[in-house]
PDB file of C-alpha atoms and ligand atoms in Angstrom:
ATOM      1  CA  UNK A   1      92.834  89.142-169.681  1.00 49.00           C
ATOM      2  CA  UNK A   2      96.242  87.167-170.638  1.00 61.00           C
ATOM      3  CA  UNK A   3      97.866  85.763-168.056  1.00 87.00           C
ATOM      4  CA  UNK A   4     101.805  86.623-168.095  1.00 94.00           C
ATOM      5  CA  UNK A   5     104.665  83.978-169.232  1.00 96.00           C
ATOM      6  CA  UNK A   6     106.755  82.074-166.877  1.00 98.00           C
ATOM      7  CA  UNK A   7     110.273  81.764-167.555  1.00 98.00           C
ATOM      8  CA  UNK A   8     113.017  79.726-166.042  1.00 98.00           C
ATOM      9  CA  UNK A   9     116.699  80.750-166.297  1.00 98.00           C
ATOM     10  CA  UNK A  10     119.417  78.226-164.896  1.00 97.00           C
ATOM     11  CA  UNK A  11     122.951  77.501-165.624  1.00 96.00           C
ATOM     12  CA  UNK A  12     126.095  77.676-163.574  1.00 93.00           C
ATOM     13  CA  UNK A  13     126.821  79.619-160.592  1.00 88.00           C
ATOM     14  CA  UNK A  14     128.619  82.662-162.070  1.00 90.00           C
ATOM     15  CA  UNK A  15     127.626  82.075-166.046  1.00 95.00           C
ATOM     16  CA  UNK A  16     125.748  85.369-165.777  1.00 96.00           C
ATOM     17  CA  UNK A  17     121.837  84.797-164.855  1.00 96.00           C
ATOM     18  CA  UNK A  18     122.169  87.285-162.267  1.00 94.00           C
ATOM     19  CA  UNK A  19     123.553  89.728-164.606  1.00 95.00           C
ATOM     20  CA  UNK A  20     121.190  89.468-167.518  1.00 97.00           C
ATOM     21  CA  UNK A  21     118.175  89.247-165.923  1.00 96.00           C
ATOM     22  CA  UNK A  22     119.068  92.348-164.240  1.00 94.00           C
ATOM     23  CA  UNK A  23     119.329  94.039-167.659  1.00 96.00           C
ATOM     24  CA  UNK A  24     116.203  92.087-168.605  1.00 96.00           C
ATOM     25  CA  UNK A  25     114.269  93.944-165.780  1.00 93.00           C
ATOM     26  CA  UNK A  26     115.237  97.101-167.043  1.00 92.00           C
ATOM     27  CA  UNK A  27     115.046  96.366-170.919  1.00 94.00           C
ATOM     28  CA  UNK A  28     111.425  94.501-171.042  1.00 94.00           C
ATOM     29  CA  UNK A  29     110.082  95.421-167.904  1.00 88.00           C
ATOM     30  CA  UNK A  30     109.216  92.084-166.538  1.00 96.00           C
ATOM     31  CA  UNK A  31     108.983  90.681-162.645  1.00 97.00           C
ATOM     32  CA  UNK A  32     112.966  89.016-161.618  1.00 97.00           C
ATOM     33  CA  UNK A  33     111.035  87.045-158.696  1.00 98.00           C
ATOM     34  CA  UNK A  34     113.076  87.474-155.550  1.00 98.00           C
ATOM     35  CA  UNK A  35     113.617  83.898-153.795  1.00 98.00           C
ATOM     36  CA  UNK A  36     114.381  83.084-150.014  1.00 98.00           C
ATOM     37  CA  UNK A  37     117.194  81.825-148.945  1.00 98.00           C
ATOM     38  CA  UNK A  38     119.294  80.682-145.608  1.00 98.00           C
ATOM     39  CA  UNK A  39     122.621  81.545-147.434  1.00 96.00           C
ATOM     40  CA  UNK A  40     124.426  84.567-145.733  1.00 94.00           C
ATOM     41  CA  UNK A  41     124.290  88.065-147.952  1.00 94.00           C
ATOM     42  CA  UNK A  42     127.140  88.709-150.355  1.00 87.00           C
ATOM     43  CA  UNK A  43     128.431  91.925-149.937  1.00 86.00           C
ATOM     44  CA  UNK A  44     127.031  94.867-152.291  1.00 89.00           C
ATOM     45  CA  UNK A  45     123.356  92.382-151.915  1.00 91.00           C
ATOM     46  CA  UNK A  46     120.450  93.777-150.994  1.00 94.00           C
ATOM     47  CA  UNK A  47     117.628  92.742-148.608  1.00 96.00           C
ATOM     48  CA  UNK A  48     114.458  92.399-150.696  1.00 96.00           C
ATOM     49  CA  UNK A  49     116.560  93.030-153.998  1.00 94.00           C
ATOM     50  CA  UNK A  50     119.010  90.124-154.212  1.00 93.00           C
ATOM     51  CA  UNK A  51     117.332  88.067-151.913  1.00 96.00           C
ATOM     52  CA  UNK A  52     115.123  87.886-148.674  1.00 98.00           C
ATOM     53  CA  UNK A  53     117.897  86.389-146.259  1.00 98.00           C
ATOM     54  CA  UNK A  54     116.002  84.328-143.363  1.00 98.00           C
ATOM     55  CA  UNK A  55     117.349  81.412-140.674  1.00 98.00           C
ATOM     56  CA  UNK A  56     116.712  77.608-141.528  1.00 98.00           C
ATOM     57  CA  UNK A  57     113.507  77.750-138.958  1.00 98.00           C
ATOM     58  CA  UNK A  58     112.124  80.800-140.841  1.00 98.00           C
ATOM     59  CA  UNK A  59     112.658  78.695-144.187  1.00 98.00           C
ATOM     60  CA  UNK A  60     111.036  75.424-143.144  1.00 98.00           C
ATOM     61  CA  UNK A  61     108.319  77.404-141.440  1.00 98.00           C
ATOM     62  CA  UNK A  62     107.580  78.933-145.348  1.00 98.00           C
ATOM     63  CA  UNK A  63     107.537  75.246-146.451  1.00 98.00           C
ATOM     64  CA  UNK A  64     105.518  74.134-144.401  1.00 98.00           C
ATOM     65  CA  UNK A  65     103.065  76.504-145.319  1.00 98.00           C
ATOM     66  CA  UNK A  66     103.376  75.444-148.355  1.00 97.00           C
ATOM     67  CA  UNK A  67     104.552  79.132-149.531  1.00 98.00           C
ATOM     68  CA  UNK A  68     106.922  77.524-151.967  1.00 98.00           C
ATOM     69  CA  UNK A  69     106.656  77.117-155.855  1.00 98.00           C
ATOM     70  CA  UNK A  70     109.961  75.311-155.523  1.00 98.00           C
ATOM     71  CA  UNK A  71     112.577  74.826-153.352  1.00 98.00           C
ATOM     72  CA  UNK A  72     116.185  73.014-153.352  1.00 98.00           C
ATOM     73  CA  UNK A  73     119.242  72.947-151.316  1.00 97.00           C
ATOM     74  CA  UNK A  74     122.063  74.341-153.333  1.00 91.00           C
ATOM     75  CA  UNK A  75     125.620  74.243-151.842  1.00 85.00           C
ATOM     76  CA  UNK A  76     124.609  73.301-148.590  1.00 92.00           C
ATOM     77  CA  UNK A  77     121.845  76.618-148.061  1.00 96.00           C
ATOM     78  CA  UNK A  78     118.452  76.383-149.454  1.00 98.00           C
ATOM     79  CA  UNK A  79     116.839  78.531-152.205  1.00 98.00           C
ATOM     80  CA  UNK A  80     113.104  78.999-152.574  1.00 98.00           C
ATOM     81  CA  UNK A  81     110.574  80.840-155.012  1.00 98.00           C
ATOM     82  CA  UNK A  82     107.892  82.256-152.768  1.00 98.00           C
ATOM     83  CA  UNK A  83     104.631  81.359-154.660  1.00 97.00           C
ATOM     84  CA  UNK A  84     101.969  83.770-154.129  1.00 97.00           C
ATOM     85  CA  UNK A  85     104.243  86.858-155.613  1.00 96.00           C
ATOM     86  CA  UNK A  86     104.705  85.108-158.656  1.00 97.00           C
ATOM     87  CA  UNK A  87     101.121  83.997-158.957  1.00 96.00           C
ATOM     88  CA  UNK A  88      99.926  87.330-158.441  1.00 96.00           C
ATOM     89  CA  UNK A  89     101.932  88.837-161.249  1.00 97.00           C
ATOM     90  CA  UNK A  90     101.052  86.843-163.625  1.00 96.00           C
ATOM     91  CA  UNK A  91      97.468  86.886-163.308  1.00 96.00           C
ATOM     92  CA  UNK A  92      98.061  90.909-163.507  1.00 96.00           C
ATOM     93  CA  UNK A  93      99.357  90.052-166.771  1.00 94.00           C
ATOM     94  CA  UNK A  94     103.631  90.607-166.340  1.00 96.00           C
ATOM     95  CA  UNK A  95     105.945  87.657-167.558  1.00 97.00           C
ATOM     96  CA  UNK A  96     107.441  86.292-164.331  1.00 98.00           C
ATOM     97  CA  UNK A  97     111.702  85.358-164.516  1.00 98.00           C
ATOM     98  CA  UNK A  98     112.692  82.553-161.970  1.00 98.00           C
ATOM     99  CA  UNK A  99     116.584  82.503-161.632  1.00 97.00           C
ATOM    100  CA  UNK A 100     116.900  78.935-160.262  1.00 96.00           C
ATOM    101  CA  UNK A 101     118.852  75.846-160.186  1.00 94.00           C
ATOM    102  CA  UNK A 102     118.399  72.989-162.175  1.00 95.00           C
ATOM    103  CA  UNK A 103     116.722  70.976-159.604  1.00 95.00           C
ATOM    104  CA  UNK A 104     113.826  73.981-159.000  1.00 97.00           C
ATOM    105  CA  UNK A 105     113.412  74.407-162.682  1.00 97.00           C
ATOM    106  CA  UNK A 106     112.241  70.429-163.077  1.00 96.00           C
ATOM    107  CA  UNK A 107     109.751  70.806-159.979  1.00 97.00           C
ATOM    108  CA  UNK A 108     108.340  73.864-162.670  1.00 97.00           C
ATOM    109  CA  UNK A 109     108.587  71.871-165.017  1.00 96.00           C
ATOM    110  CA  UNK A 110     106.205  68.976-163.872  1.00 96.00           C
ATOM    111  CA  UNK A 111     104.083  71.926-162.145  1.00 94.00           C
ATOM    112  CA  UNK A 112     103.806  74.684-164.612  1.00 94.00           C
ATOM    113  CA  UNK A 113     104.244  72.844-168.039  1.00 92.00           C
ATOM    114  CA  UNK A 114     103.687  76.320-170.114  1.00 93.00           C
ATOM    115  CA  UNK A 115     107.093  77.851-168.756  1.00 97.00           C
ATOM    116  CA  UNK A 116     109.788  78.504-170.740  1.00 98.00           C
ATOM    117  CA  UNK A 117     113.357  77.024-169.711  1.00 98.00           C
ATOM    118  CA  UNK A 118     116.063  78.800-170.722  1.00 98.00           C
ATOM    119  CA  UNK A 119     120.087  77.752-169.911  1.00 98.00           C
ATOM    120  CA  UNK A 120     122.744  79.978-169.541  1.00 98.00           C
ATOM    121  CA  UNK A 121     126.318  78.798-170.691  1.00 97.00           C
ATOM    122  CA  UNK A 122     129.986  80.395-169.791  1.00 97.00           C
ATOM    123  CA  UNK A 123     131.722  80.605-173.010  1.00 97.00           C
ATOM    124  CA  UNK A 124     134.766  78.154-171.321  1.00 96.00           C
ATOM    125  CA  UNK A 125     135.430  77.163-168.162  1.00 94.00           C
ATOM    126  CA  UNK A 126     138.009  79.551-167.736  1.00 95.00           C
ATOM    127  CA  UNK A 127     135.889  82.332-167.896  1.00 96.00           C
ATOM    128  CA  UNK A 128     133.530  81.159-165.384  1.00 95.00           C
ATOM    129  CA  UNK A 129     136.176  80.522-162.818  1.00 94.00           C
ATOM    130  CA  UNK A 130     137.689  84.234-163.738  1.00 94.00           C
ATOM    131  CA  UNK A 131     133.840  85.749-163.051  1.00 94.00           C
ATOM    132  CA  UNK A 132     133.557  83.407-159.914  1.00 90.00           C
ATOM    133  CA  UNK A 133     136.708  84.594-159.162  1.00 91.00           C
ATOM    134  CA  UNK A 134     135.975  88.371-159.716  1.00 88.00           C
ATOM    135  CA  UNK A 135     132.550  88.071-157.611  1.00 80.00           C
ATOM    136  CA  UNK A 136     135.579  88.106-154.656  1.00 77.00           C
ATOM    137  CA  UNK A 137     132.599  86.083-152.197  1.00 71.00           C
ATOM    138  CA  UNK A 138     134.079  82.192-152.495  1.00 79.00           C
ATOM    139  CA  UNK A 139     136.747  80.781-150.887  1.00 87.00           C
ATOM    140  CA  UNK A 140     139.190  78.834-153.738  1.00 90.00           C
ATOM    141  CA  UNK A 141     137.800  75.725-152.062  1.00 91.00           C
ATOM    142  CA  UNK A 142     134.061  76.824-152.966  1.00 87.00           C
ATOM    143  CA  UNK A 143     134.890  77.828-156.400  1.00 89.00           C
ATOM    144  CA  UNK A 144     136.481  74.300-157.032  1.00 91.00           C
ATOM    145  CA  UNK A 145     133.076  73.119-155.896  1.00 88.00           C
ATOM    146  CA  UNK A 146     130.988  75.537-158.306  1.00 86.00           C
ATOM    147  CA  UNK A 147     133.131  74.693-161.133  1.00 92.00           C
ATOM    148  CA  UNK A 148     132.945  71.138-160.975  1.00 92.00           C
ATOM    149  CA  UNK A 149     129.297  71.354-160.165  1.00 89.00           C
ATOM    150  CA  UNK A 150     128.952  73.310-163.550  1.00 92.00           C
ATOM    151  CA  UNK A 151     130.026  70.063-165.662  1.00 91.00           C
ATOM    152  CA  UNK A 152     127.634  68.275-163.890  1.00 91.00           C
ATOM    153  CA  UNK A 153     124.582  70.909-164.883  1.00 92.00           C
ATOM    154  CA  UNK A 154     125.338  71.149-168.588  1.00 93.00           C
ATOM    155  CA  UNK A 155     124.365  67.358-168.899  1.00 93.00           C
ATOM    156  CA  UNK A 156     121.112  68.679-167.848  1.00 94.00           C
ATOM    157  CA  UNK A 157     120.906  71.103-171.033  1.00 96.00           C
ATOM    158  CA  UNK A 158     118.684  69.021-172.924  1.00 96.00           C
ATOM    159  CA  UNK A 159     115.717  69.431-170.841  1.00 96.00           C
ATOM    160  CA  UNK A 160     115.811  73.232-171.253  1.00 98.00           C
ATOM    161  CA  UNK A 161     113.974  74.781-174.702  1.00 98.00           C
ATOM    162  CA  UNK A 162     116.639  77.335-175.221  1.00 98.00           C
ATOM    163  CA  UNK A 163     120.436  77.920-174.691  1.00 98.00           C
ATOM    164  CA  UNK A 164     122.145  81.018-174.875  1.00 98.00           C
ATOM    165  CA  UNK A 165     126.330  82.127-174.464  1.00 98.00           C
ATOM    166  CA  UNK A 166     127.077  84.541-172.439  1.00 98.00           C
ATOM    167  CA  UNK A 167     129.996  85.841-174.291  1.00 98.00           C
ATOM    168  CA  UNK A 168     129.522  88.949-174.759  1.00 98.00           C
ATOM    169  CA  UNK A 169     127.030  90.809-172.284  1.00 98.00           C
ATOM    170  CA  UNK A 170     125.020  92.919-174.617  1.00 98.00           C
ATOM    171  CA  UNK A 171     124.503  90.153-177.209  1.00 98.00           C
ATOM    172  CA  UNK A 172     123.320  87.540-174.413  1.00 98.00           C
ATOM    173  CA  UNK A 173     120.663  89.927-173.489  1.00 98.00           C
ATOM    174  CA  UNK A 174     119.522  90.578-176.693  1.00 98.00           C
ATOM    175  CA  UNK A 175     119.223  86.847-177.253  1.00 98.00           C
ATOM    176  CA  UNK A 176     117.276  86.195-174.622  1.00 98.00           C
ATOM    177  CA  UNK A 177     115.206  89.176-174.541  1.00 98.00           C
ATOM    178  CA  UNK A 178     114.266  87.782-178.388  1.00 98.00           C
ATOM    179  CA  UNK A 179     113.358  84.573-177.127  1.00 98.00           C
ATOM    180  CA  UNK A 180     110.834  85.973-173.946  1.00 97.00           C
ATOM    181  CA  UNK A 181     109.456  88.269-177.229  1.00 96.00           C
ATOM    182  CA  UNK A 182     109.120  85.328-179.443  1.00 96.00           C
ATOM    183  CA  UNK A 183     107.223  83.043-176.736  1.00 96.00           C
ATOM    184  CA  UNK A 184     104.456  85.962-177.044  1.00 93.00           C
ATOM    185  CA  UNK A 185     103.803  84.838-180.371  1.00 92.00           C
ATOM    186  CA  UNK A 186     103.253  81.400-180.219  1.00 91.00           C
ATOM    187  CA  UNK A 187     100.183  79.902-181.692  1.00 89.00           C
ATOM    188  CA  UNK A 188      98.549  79.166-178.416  1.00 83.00           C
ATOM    189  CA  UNK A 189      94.879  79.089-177.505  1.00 80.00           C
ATOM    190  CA  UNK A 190      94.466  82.700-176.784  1.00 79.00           C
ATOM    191  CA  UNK A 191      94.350  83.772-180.487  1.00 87.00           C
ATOM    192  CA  UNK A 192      91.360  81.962-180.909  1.00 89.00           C
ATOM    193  CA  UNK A 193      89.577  84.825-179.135  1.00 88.00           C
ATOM    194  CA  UNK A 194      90.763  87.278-181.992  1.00 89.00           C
ATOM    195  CA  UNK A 195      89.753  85.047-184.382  1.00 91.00           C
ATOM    196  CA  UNK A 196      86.186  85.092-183.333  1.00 91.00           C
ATOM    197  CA  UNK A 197      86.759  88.973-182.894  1.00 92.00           C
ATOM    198  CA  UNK A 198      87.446  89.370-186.524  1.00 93.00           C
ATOM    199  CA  UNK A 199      84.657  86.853-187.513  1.00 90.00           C
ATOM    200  CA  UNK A 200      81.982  89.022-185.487  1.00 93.00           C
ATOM    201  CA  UNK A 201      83.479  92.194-186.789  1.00 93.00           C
ATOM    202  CA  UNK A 202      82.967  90.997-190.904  1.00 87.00           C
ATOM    203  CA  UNK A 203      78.790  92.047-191.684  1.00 74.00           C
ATOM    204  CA  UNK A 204      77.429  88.821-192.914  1.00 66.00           C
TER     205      UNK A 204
HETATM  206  P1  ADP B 301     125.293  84.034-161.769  1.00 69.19           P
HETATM  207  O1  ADP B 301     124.057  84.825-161.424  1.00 69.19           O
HETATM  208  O2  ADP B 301     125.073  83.123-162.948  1.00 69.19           O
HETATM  209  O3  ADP B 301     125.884  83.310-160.607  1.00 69.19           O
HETATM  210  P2  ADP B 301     126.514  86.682-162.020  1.00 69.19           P
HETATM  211  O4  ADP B 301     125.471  87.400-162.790  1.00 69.19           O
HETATM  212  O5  ADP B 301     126.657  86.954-160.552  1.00 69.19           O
HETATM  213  O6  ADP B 301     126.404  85.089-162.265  1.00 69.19           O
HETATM  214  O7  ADP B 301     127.907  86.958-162.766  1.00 69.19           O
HETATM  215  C1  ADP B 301     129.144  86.481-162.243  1.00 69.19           C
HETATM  216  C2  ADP B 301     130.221  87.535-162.522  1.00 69.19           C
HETATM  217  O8  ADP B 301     130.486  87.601-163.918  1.00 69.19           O
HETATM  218  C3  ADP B 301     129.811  88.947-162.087  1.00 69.19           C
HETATM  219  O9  ADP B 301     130.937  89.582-161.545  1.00 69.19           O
HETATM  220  C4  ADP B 301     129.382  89.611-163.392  1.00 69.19           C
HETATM  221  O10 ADP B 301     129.601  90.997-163.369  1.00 69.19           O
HETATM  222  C5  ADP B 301     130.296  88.923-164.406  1.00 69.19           C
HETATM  223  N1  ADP B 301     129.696  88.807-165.754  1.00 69.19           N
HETATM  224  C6  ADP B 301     128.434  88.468-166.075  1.00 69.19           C
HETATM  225  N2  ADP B 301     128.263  88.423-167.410  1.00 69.19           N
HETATM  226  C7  ADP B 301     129.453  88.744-167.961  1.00 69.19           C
HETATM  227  C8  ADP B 301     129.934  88.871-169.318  1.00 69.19           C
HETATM  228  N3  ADP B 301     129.135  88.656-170.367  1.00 69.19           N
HETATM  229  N4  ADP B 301     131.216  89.227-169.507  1.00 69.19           N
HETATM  230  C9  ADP B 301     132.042  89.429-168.441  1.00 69.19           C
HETATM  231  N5  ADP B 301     131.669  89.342-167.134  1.00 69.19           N
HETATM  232  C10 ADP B 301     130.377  88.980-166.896  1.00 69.19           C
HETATM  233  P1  5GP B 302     123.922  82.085-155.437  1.00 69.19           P
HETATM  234  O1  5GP B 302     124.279  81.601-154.081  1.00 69.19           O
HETATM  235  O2  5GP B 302     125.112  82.114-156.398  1.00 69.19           O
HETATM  236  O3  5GP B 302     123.135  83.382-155.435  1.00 69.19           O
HETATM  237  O4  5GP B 302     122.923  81.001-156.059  1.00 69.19           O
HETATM  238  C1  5GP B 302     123.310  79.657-156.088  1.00 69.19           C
HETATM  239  C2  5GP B 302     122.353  78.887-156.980  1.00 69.19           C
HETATM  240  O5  5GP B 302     121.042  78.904-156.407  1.00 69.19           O
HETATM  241  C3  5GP B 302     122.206  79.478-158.384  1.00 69.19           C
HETATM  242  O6  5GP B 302     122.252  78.388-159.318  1.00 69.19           O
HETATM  243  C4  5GP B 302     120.834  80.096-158.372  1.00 69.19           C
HETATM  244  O7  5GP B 302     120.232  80.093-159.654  1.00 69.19           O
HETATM  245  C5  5GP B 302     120.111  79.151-157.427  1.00 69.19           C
HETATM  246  N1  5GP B 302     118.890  79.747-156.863  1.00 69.19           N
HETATM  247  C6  5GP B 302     118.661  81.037-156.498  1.00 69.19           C
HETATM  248  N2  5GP B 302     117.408  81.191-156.045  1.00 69.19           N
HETATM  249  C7  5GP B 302     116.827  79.971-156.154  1.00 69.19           C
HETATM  250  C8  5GP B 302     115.505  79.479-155.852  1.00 69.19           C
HETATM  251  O8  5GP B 302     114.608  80.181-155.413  1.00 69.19           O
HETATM  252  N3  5GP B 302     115.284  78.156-156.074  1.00 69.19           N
HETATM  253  C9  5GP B 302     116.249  77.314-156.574  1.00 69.19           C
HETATM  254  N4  5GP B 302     115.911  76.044-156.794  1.00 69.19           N
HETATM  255  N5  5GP B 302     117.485  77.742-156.865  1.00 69.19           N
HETATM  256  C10 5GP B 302     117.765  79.057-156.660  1.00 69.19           C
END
C-alpha cells in the first residue's frame, strides 16, 4: 500500500496557515496534525483541535521521550509535532499537513526529505498586521514582534518548493489544494509497480 504525503506549511504568524488548512481538511480530507505546545489557549481554541495545551515539564518530558518529529521555541513557548500520530497516518495511507515554523520545517527537511514545503505569504504587510490585529489575542507590543519576525521568515522562502498569496481566501486554497493534488502525480518509484502490472496483464 502507498504510504501518504507529508506536507509542510509555514509562513508568518497570521498570513493564513491556520485558516487554509482548515478548509484543506474539509476540501481533500487529509490529517491537519495537531502539535503540543506550552503557549496559553487563545480564546475560541480548542483542546485537542487547535492544540494540546501542556506545562513546560509535560513538554520536555515528551522530548525526552523522544515523542517529537520536531520541535522549536517560537515567541518564547515551544511548539512540537507529536511523531507517532503522524507516522501512523501515513502508513494508513492519508497525506499528513504540518503547520510549523520555519525552524521545524528544516529539522523535516533533513529528516523526511520526500515532504513537500509549502510558504504562505500576506499579500502586504499591512494586511498581516490588520489579520494579527483582528485575531484580538496580541498585545500591540507582540504584534510589533510578529511583524518584524515576518521579514525575517520570507528570507527563508527559497528553501520551500512552493509559495502561495493569500489574497483572496478561496483562491489560496485552491492553489494549494492543486499543488498537494499535483505531488500525487509525480514520477516517483511507486509507478513502477503499475508498470509491471500492465506488462503481466499483455499475453505474450
Ligand atoms: P496563521 O495561522 O498564519 O497565524 P490565521 O489562519 O490565524 O493565521 O489567520 C489570521 C487572521 O486572518 C484570522 O483572523 C483569519 O480569519 C484571517 N484571514 C485568513 N486568511 C484570510 C484572507 N485570505 N483574507 C482575509 N482574512 C484572512
Ligand atoms: P501560534 O502561536 O500563532 O498558534 O503559532 C506560532 C507559530 O508556531 C506559527 O508560525 C506556527 O506555524 C508555529 N507552530 C505551530 N505548531 C508548531 C509545531 O508543532 N512545531 C513548530 N516548529 N512550529 C509550530
Amino acid at each position: 500500500m502507498y504510504e501518504g504525503l507529508l506536507f509542510v506549511v509555514s509562513g508568518p504568524s497570521g498570513a493564513g496557515k491556520g485558516t487554509i488548512c482548515k478548509r484543506l481538511k474539509d476540501k481533500l480530507n487529509i490529517d491537519l496534525s495537531v502539535s503540543i505546545t506550552t503557549r496559553e489557549p487563545r480564546p475560541g481554541e480548542v483542546e485537542g483541535v487547535s492544540y494540546y495545551y501542556v506545562s513546560k515539564d509535560e513538554f520536555t518530558k515528551v522530548l525526552d521521550e523522544g515523542g517529537f518529529l520536531e520541535y522549536a521555541l517560537v515567541f518564547g513557548n515551544y511548539y512540537g509535532t507529536p511523531k507517532e500520530s503522524v507516522m501512523q497516518s501515513l502508513k494508513k495511507g492519508r497525506d499528513v499537513v504540518l503547520e510549523i515554523d520555519i525552524q521545524g520545517a528544516m529539522q523535516i527537511r533533513k529528516t523526511s526529505p520526500d515532504a513537500v514545503f509549502i510558504f504562505i505569504l500576506p499579500p502586504s504587510m499591512s494586511e498581516l498586521r490588520k489579520r494579527i490585529t483582528g485575531r484580538g489575542s496580541e498585545t500591540e507590543d507582540a504584534i510589533n514582534m510578529r511583524l518584524g519576525k515576518a521579514l525575517k521568515e520570507v528570507s527563508y522562502i527559497d528553501k520551500y518548493d512552493y509559495c502561495v498569496v493569500n489574497g483572496e481566501l478561496n483562491e489560496a486554497v485552491e492553489r494549494v489544494a492543486a499543488i498537494i493534488k499535483a505531488e500525487h502525480s509525480r514520477v516517483s518509484e511507486d509507478i513502477y509497480d503499475l508498470i509491471k502490472m500492465y506488462k503481466e496483464e499483455l499475453p505474450c
